[in-house]
Amino acid sequence: MSDPVMSDSPPSSVPQILKSVRIAGTGSYLPERILTNHDLERMVETSDEWIASRTGIRERRVAADGELTSHMAAKAAEKALEQAGLAAEDVDLIIVATITPDTITPATACYVQQHIGATRSVAFDVSAACSGFLYALEIARHSIGAGAFRNALIIGAEKLSAFVNWTDRNTCVLFGDGAGAAVLLPSENGHGKVLSSHLGTDGAQAELLNIPGGGAACPITSENVDQKLATLAMQGREVFKHAVNAMRRAAETSIEKAGLTIADIDLVIPHQANLRIIDAISDRLGVTKEQVFVNLEKYGNTSAAAVAIALDEANRTGAVKAGDRILLVAFGAGLTWASAVIEW
Ligand code: ACO
C-alpha cells in the first residue's frame, strides 16, 4: 500500500517561538479496576493468547461507573502540578485532549478546572484521538512561547470503556481508561525542554477509525444505540499500515527539526496501541527494544492518555534521566499523527 497523503504542519513560514518551553512536571492516574484478557475470554469469543500475540496487551484498566474522564484528568493533573511546584490557582491554560469527553459541551477541561480549583485558567479540549496529547503540547508551547500564557497544564484523558462495543471482539480487547498530564513553563534552562514538535492530519482517512454515532451526523436514537453506532469502529489492518508509515515519518521530522539524528535519541515513547506497531516502527527507525518505552501490556490503548501516562511512568521510574533526549510519537483517528523531541 502507498504511503498516506501527508498534510503535515507547515514548516518555515510559521513564526519562530519566542521563548523556550519545558515540561516541569508530569502525573498520571489509572483507575483501580483491572480487566484481564482472561476476563475478556468470558465476555467475547477470544483468548489471552490471541490478544497477547496480536497486540502485546495483557490487561487494561476500567473506570468505575461514576468515574468520568474529567475525574481521572484532575487526578493526573494534581500530581503534575505538585511535581512542577505550581499551585492550581496559578494555572493560566488547561488543554484536555480526549475523544471521550464527559459531555459534548461544555469541554471536559472546564470540569477539570472546577475539580482542581484552577479558577484563573482558560480551559478547552482538543480532539485528535491518540495524537491529542501531542497536539495539546504543540498548542500550549506555542502559546507560552508567544507570551499569551505564562504556563499550561496539558492532559490526555480517556474513558474509552464508555465508548467500546463490549460485544465486538475486534475492538473491545484493545482499549483502556486512564489519564496523564504535564505542566509546561517557559524556560531557557532546566530539564524537560521541548526541542521540536510536529503534527499531521489526513482527513481523507477519517472513515478508518471513528465513533459514527452521537454527533450531528448520526444523532442518538434508540435505534442507533441498539446498532451500537455510538461505539468505536475500526478497520484494524488499514489503520495498522497507516500507523507505521505516519509514525515513522513524524518521528524523523521532529528529530530533523531538532537538528539531531536518531543516534542522538536515548528513549522513544511511542503511542501504546499495539506492540507489533511499536516493533515495526522501532525497526524502521533503527532503535533497539531497550530504547523504547512500553507499558501497553498493563493498560491497553488509552488513546490520548497513552503517551502522557508513559511519559509520567518513564519520568517517575527513572527510565528517563536528566540530559536524555526523548522522542514522543503518536498516531490516531483522523487520521492524525504527532511527534516531539524533548531534552530531559
Ligand atoms: N480474538 C480472537 N480473534 C479475533 C479477535 C479477538 N479479539 N479480533 C479479531 N479476531 C479475528 C478476526 O475476526 C479475524 O478472523 P478471520 O480471519 O476468521 O476473519 C482474525 O482474527 C484476524 O483479524 P485481523 O483484523 O486481520 O487481525 P490483525 O492481525 O490485523 O490484528 C488488530 C487486529 C490488533 C486490531 C490490528 O490490526 C491493529 O492493532 N490495528 C491497529 C489499531 C491501532 O493502532 N489503533 C490506533 C489508533 S486507536 C485511536 O485512535 C482511538
Short mmCIF file of C-alpha atoms and ligand atoms in Angstrom, two decimals:
data_model
loop_
_atom_site.label_atom_id
_atom_site.label_comp_id
_atom_site.label_asym_id
_atom_site.label_seq_id
_atom_site.Cartn_x
_atom_site.Cartn_y
_atom_site.Cartn_z
CA MET A 1 0.00 0.00 0.00
CA SER A 2 1.24 3.51 -0.77
CA ASP A 3 2.19 5.98 1.93
CA PRO A 4 -0.74 8.03 3.28
CA VAL A 5 -1.15 11.54 1.87
CA MET A 6 0.84 13.69 4.24
CA SER A 7 -0.62 17.07 5.12
CA ASP A 8 1.80 17.99 7.87
CA SER A 9 2.01 21.22 9.83
CA PRO A 10 3.62 23.96 7.72
CA PRO A 11 7.32 24.42 8.40
CA SER A 12 9.34 27.52 7.58
CA SER A 13 6.59 30.14 7.15
CA VAL A 14 5.47 29.74 10.78
CA PRO A 15 6.90 32.49 13.04
CA GLN A 16 9.63 31.32 15.38
CA ILE A 17 8.69 30.62 19.00
CA LEU A 18 9.81 33.50 21.21
CA LYS A 19 10.62 31.58 24.37
CA SER A 20 11.70 28.02 25.03
CA VAL A 21 9.28 25.85 26.96
CA ARG A 22 9.93 22.92 29.26
CA ILE A 23 7.94 20.14 30.89
CA ALA A 24 8.27 20.96 34.58
CA GLY A 25 6.13 18.15 35.99
CA THR A 26 4.22 15.04 34.96
CA GLY A 27 1.44 12.99 36.53
CA SER A 28 -0.82 10.08 35.70
CA TYR A 29 -3.83 8.25 37.05
CA LEU A 30 -5.15 4.77 36.29
CA PRO A 31 -8.47 3.51 37.65
CA GLU A 32 -8.31 0.68 40.16
CA ARG A 33 -10.35 -1.96 38.33
CA ILE A 34 -8.25 -4.32 36.20
CA LEU A 35 -9.84 -6.21 33.30
CA THR A 36 -7.56 -9.04 32.18
CA ASN A 37 -7.51 -10.92 28.89
CA HIS A 38 -8.88 -13.90 30.82
CA ASP A 39 -11.83 -11.76 31.96
CA LEU A 40 -12.48 -10.91 28.28
CA GLU A 41 -12.47 -14.63 27.41
CA ARG A 42 -15.69 -14.82 29.43
CA MET A 43 -17.25 -11.87 27.56
CA VAL A 44 -16.44 -12.48 23.86
CA GLU A 45 -15.01 -15.26 21.67
CA THR A 46 -11.30 -14.53 22.23
CA SER A 47 -8.25 -15.81 24.09
CA ASP A 48 -5.41 -14.42 26.13
CA GLU A 49 -3.08 -15.99 23.57
CA TRP A 50 -4.74 -14.19 20.61
CA ILE A 51 -4.80 -10.79 22.32
CA ALA A 52 -1.25 -11.01 23.70
CA SER A 53 0.31 -12.30 20.47
CA ARG A 54 -1.54 -9.81 18.19
CA THR A 55 -1.26 -6.75 20.42
CA GLY A 56 1.03 -7.31 23.44
CA ILE A 57 -1.83 -6.33 25.76
CA ARG A 58 -2.41 -8.46 28.91
CA GLU A 59 -4.77 -6.26 30.89
CA ARG A 60 -6.35 -2.80 30.91
CA ARG A 61 -7.98 -0.51 33.48
CA VAL A 62 -11.68 0.28 33.52
CA ALA A 63 -13.09 3.33 35.31
CA ALA A 64 -15.82 2.93 37.91
CA ASP A 65 -19.38 3.84 36.87
CA GLY A 66 -19.37 7.39 38.21
CA GLU A 67 -15.69 7.95 37.47
CA LEU A 68 -15.50 10.24 34.43
CA THR A 69 -12.77 11.43 32.11
CA SER A 70 -12.59 14.74 34.00
CA HIS A 71 -12.09 12.98 37.34
CA MET A 72 -9.17 10.93 36.01
CA ALA A 73 -7.76 14.02 34.28
CA ALA A 74 -7.93 16.03 37.51
CA LYS A 75 -6.09 13.35 39.48
CA ALA A 76 -3.28 13.18 36.92
CA ALA A 77 -3.18 17.00 36.78
CA GLU A 78 -2.81 17.37 40.54
CA LYS A 79 0.25 15.11 40.52
CA ALA A 80 1.83 17.04 37.65
CA LEU A 81 1.17 20.38 39.37
CA GLU A 82 2.69 19.09 42.61
CA GLN A 83 5.83 17.93 40.82
CA ALA A 84 6.12 21.26 38.99
CA GLY A 85 5.55 23.23 42.21
CA LEU A 86 2.71 25.16 40.57
CA ALA A 87 -0.47 25.97 42.50
CA ALA A 88 -3.77 25.22 40.72
CA GLU A 89 -4.89 28.84 41.16
CA ASP A 90 -1.80 29.98 39.21
CA VAL A 91 -2.56 27.86 36.12
CA ASP A 92 -3.17 30.03 33.04
CA LEU A 93 -4.20 27.45 30.44
CA ILE A 94 -5.73 23.95 30.62
CA ILE A 95 -5.99 21.81 27.50
CA VAL A 96 -7.59 18.39 27.75
CA ALA A 97 -7.03 16.01 24.84
CA THR A 98 -9.83 13.46 24.72
CA ILE A 99 -12.26 11.65 22.44
CA THR A 100 -14.36 10.54 25.42
CA PRO A 101 -15.47 13.84 26.96
CA ASP A 102 -17.80 13.88 29.98
CA THR A 103 -20.31 15.79 27.82
CA ILE A 104 -20.32 17.03 24.23
CA THR A 105 -20.43 20.52 25.67
CA PRO A 106 -19.01 22.05 27.76
CA ALA A 107 -15.46 20.88 27.29
CA THR A 108 -14.04 18.35 29.75
CA ALA A 109 -11.31 20.90 30.50
CA CYS A 110 -13.99 23.10 32.12
CA TYR A 111 -14.87 20.31 34.56
CA VAL A 112 -11.17 19.76 35.27
CA GLN A 113 -10.77 23.47 36.00
CA GLN A 114 -13.59 23.15 38.52
CA HIS A 115 -12.28 19.90 40.09
CA ILE A 116 -8.76 21.22 40.71
CA GLY A 117 -9.73 24.83 41.52
CA ALA A 118 -7.76 26.44 38.68
CA THR A 119 -10.11 29.39 38.81
CA ARG A 120 -7.98 31.81 36.75
CA SER A 121 -7.33 29.49 33.83
CA VAL A 122 -8.66 29.36 30.29
CA ALA A 123 -9.79 25.79 29.56
CA PHE A 124 -10.72 23.91 26.41
CA ASP A 125 -10.45 20.48 24.76
CA VAL A 126 -8.69 19.20 21.66
CA SER A 127 -9.96 16.20 19.73
CA ALA A 128 -7.15 14.45 17.88
CA ALA A 129 -7.61 10.91 19.20
CA CYS A 130 -4.37 9.16 20.18
CA SER A 131 -2.28 12.12 18.94
CA GLY A 132 -4.24 14.52 21.17
CA PHE A 133 -1.71 14.93 23.97
CA LEU A 134 0.99 15.92 21.49
CA TYR A 135 -1.45 18.28 19.73
CA ALA A 136 -2.05 19.89 23.14
CA LEU A 137 1.71 20.12 23.68
CA GLU A 138 2.14 21.92 20.35
CA ILE A 139 -0.67 24.42 21.03
CA ALA A 140 0.48 25.09 24.59
CA ARG A 141 4.15 25.52 23.83
CA HIS A 142 3.48 27.99 21.03
CA SER A 143 1.02 29.88 23.23
CA ILE A 144 3.52 30.15 26.09
CA GLY A 145 6.38 30.81 23.70
CA ALA A 146 4.49 33.72 22.16
CA GLY A 147 3.77 35.16 25.60
CA ALA A 148 -0.01 34.60 25.55
CA PHE A 149 0.10 32.46 28.71
CA ARG A 150 2.69 32.04 31.48
CA ASN A 151 2.13 28.31 31.89
CA ALA A 152 -0.07 25.45 30.77
CA LEU A 153 -1.48 22.21 32.09
CA ILE A 154 -1.91 19.69 29.28
CA ILE A 155 -3.78 16.46 29.88
CA GLY A 156 -4.61 13.34 27.87
CA ALA A 157 -7.57 11.54 29.44
CA GLU A 158 -9.98 8.89 28.26
CA LYS A 159 -12.88 6.80 29.48
CA LEU A 160 -12.88 4.58 26.40
CA SER A 161 -14.77 1.86 28.26
CA ALA A 162 -17.88 4.05 27.85
CA PHE A 163 -17.50 4.05 24.02
CA VAL A 164 -16.43 0.46 23.41
CA ASN A 165 -18.80 -2.14 21.98
CA TRP A 166 -18.26 -4.86 24.58
CA THR A 167 -19.72 -7.47 22.20
CA ASP A 168 -17.22 -6.74 19.39
CA ARG A 169 -14.02 -8.74 19.87
CA ASN A 170 -12.30 -6.77 17.08
CA THR A 171 -12.19 -3.65 19.23
CA CYS A 172 -13.13 -4.31 22.85
CA VAL A 173 -9.88 -6.12 23.65
CA LEU A 174 -7.76 -3.12 22.62
CA PHE A 175 -8.79 -0.19 24.77
CA GLY A 176 -8.48 1.00 28.37
CA ASP A 177 -9.13 4.03 30.61
CA GLY A 178 -6.68 6.44 32.23
CA ALA A 179 -5.14 9.90 32.25
CA GLY A 180 -1.73 11.57 32.03
CA ALA A 181 -0.73 15.21 32.45
CA ALA A 182 2.20 17.60 32.11
CA VAL A 183 2.88 21.16 33.27
CA LEU A 184 4.63 23.46 30.79
CA LEU A 185 6.63 26.50 31.85
CA PRO A 186 8.79 28.94 29.87
CA SER A 187 12.45 28.17 30.35
CA GLU A 188 15.80 28.52 28.66
CA ASN A 189 17.30 26.04 31.12
CA GLY A 190 16.15 23.14 33.23
CA HIS A 191 15.01 19.64 32.41
CA GLY A 192 12.19 18.83 30.02
CA LYS A 193 12.98 21.41 27.33
CA VAL A 194 10.89 20.86 24.19
CA LEU A 195 13.34 20.98 21.26
CA SER A 196 10.88 20.39 18.42
CA SER A 197 7.44 19.13 17.56
CA HIS A 198 5.46 18.18 14.51
CA LEU A 199 1.80 17.49 13.65
CA GLY A 200 -0.01 15.98 10.68
CA THR A 201 -3.55 15.13 9.62
CA ASP A 202 -5.14 13.16 6.79
CA GLY A 203 -8.90 13.70 6.92
CA ALA A 204 -9.37 11.59 3.77
CA GLN A 205 -8.88 8.55 6.02
CA ALA A 206 -11.47 9.60 8.61
CA GLU A 207 -13.62 6.52 7.95
CA LEU A 208 -10.92 4.06 9.03
CA LEU A 209 -11.41 4.72 12.71
CA ASN A 210 -14.32 6.60 14.23
CA ILE A 211 -17.31 6.72 16.54
CA PRO A 212 -20.03 7.12 13.90
CA GLY A 213 -22.98 7.89 16.20
CA GLY A 214 -23.69 10.50 18.83
CA GLY A 215 -22.79 13.57 16.74
CA ALA A 216 -24.96 15.67 14.43
CA ALA A 217 -24.31 13.25 11.54
CA CYS A 218 -25.97 10.42 13.43
CA PRO A 219 -27.87 11.71 16.47
CA ILE A 220 -28.62 9.42 19.36
CA THR A 221 -31.85 7.50 18.78
CA SER A 222 -32.83 4.21 20.42
CA GLU A 223 -32.33 2.53 17.02
CA ASN A 224 -28.78 3.89 16.67
CA VAL A 225 -27.98 2.87 20.21
CA ASP A 226 -29.25 -0.67 19.53
CA GLN A 227 -26.96 -0.82 16.49
CA LYS A 228 -24.02 0.23 18.73
CA LEU A 229 -23.34 3.23 16.49
CA ALA A 230 -22.05 5.31 19.39
CA THR A 231 -19.08 2.98 19.87
CA LEU A 232 -15.60 2.78 18.36
CA ALA A 233 -15.43 1.28 14.86
CA MET A 234 -12.09 0.47 13.24
CA GLN A 235 -10.62 -1.11 10.13
CA GLY A 236 -7.71 -2.53 12.10
CA ARG A 237 -5.47 -3.78 9.31
CA GLU A 238 -5.64 -0.49 7.34
CA VAL A 239 -5.07 1.56 10.48
CA PHE A 240 -2.06 -0.60 11.27
CA LYS A 241 -0.36 0.18 7.94
CA HIS A 242 -1.01 3.89 8.16
CA ALA A 243 0.19 3.95 11.77
CA VAL A 244 3.59 2.52 10.92
CA ASN A 245 4.19 4.86 7.96
CA ALA A 246 2.90 8.01 9.60
CA MET A 247 4.67 7.49 12.93
CA ARG A 248 8.00 6.81 11.26
CA ARG A 249 7.67 9.97 9.13
CA ALA A 250 6.55 12.04 12.12
CA ALA A 251 9.45 10.77 14.23
CA GLU A 252 12.01 11.57 11.56
CA THR A 253 10.60 15.06 11.01
CA SER A 254 10.79 16.07 14.69
CA ILE A 255 14.30 14.67 15.02
CA GLU A 256 15.37 16.65 11.95
CA LYS A 257 13.67 19.84 13.19
CA ALA A 258 15.63 19.49 16.44
CA GLY A 259 18.87 19.33 14.42
CA LEU A 260 19.52 15.78 15.63
CA THR A 261 19.77 12.28 14.20
CA ILE A 262 18.23 9.09 15.56
CA ALA A 263 21.62 8.29 17.14
CA ASP A 264 21.07 11.28 19.49
CA ILE A 265 17.79 9.86 20.86
CA ASP A 266 18.07 7.98 24.17
CA LEU A 267 14.46 6.91 24.63
CA VAL A 268 11.45 6.62 22.34
CA ILE A 269 8.00 6.90 23.94
CA PRO A 270 5.52 5.82 21.27
CA HIS A 271 1.74 5.69 21.36
CA GLN A 272 0.78 2.47 23.14
CA ALA A 273 -1.65 0.86 20.66
CA ASN A 274 -0.05 -2.39 19.64
CA LEU A 275 3.36 -3.95 20.32
CA ARG A 276 3.61 -5.05 16.68
CA ILE A 277 3.21 -1.44 15.53
CA ILE A 278 5.84 -0.33 18.06
CA ASP A 279 8.25 -3.08 16.94
CA ALA A 280 7.74 -2.18 13.27
CA ILE A 281 8.48 1.50 13.94
CA SER A 282 11.50 0.67 16.09
CA ASP A 283 12.91 -1.45 13.26
CA ARG A 284 12.35 1.28 10.68
CA LEU A 285 13.89 3.96 12.92
CA GLY A 286 16.80 1.70 13.83
CA VAL A 287 16.41 1.79 17.62
CA THR A 288 16.80 -1.17 19.96
CA LYS A 289 13.96 -2.60 22.09
CA GLU A 290 15.73 -1.27 25.19
CA GLN A 291 15.43 2.28 23.83
CA VAL A 292 11.65 2.06 23.52
CA PHE A 293 9.31 2.59 26.48
CA VAL A 294 6.40 0.15 26.51
CA ASN A 295 3.65 -0.23 29.13
CA LEU A 296 0.72 -1.30 26.97
CA GLU A 297 0.70 -4.79 28.48
CA LYS A 298 -0.78 -3.19 31.64
CA TYR A 299 -3.11 -0.55 30.21
CA GLY A 300 -4.01 -1.35 26.58
CA ASN A 301 -4.60 1.58 24.24
CA THR A 302 -5.70 4.60 26.29
CA SER A 303 -5.76 6.87 23.20
CA ALA A 304 -4.88 10.49 24.11
CA ALA A 305 -3.75 9.40 27.58
CA ALA A 306 -1.24 6.80 26.40
CA VAL A 307 1.83 8.93 25.64
CA ALA A 308 1.15 11.10 28.69
CA ILE A 309 0.91 8.09 31.05
CA ALA A 310 4.04 6.55 29.53
CA LEU A 311 5.95 9.84 29.87
CA ASP A 312 5.00 10.07 33.54
CA GLU A 313 5.99 6.47 34.20
CA ALA A 314 9.31 6.95 32.42
CA ASN A 315 9.88 10.11 34.47
CA ARG A 316 8.95 8.65 37.84
CA THR A 317 10.67 5.27 37.41
CA GLY A 318 13.95 6.80 36.23
CA ALA A 319 13.68 5.30 32.72
CA VAL A 320 14.44 8.82 31.51
CA LYS A 321 17.33 10.71 33.12
CA ALA A 322 18.44 14.33 33.15
CA GLY A 323 20.03 15.20 29.82
CA ASP A 324 18.39 12.33 27.92
CA ARG A 325 16.78 13.21 24.63
CA ILE A 326 13.39 11.59 24.24
CA LEU A 327 11.20 11.20 21.21
CA LEU A 328 7.41 11.16 21.72
CA VAL A 329 5.43 9.91 18.74
CA ALA A 330 1.74 9.15 18.29
CA PHE A 331 -0.90 8.25 15.76
CA GLY A 332 -4.68 8.09 15.88
CA ALA A 333 -8.12 8.59 14.39
CA GLY A 334 -8.48 11.46 11.95
CA LEU A 335 -6.11 10.24 10.80
CA THR A 336 -3.71 12.26 12.92
CA TRP A 337 -0.07 11.90 13.83
CA ALA A 338 2.32 13.89 16.00
CA SER A 339 5.81 13.86 17.47
CA ALA A 340 8.08 15.86 19.74
CA VAL A 341 11.71 15.77 20.86
CA ILE A 342 12.43 16.73 24.47
CA GLU A 343 15.71 17.19 26.34
CA TRP A 344 15.12 15.87 29.85
N1 ACO B 1 -9.91 -12.67 19.44
C1 ACO B 1 -9.83 -13.65 18.55
N2 ACO B 1 -9.89 -13.44 17.21
C2 ACO B 1 -10.04 -12.18 16.80
C3 ACO B 1 -10.12 -11.09 17.68
C4 ACO B 1 -10.07 -11.37 19.05
N3 ACO B 1 -10.14 -10.40 19.97
N4 ACO B 1 -10.27 -9.97 16.95
C5 ACO B 1 -10.25 -10.31 15.67
N5 ACO B 1 -10.12 -11.65 15.57
C6 ACO B 1 -10.08 -12.46 14.35
C7 ACO B 1 -10.73 -11.77 13.19
O1 ACO B 1 -12.11 -11.98 13.20
C8 ACO B 1 -10.06 -12.45 12.02
O2 ACO B 1 -10.68 -13.69 11.81
P1 ACO B 1 -10.96 -14.21 10.30
O3 ACO B 1 -9.59 -14.34 9.68
O4 ACO B 1 -11.65 -15.51 10.53
O5 ACO B 1 -11.80 -13.16 9.66
C9 ACO B 1 -8.65 -12.72 12.53
O6 ACO B 1 -8.73 -12.64 13.95
C10 ACO B 1 -7.62 -11.74 12.03
O7 ACO B 1 -8.12 -10.43 12.19
P2 ACO B 1 -7.26 -9.19 11.75
O8 ACO B 1 -8.07 -7.95 11.95
O9 ACO B 1 -6.67 -9.40 10.41
O10 ACO B 1 -6.09 -9.22 12.84
P3 ACO B 1 -4.79 -8.34 12.89
O11 ACO B 1 -3.61 -9.21 12.94
O12 ACO B 1 -4.80 -7.22 11.88
O13 ACO B 1 -4.92 -7.66 14.33
C11 ACO B 1 -5.55 -5.55 15.33
C12 ACO B 1 -6.02 -6.83 14.61
C13 ACO B 1 -4.92 -5.95 16.64
C14 ACO B 1 -6.76 -4.66 15.58
C15 ACO B 1 -4.52 -4.80 14.45
O14 ACO B 1 -4.97 -4.69 13.14
C16 ACO B 1 -4.19 -3.43 14.98
O15 ACO B 1 -3.56 -3.27 16.00
N6 ACO B 1 -4.54 -2.38 14.25
C17 ACO B 1 -4.22 -1.01 14.63
C18 ACO B 1 -5.06 -0.49 15.75
C19 ACO B 1 -4.49 0.86 16.19
O16 ACO B 1 -3.33 1.09 16.18
N7 ACO B 1 -5.29 1.79 16.56
C20 ACO B 1 -4.64 3.07 16.94
C21 ACO B 1 -5.47 4.14 16.94
S1 ACO B 1 -6.76 3.96 18.11
C22 ACO B 1 -7.48 5.51 18.26
O17 ACO B 1 -7.11 6.46 17.60
C23 ACO B 1 -8.61 5.64 19.25
#
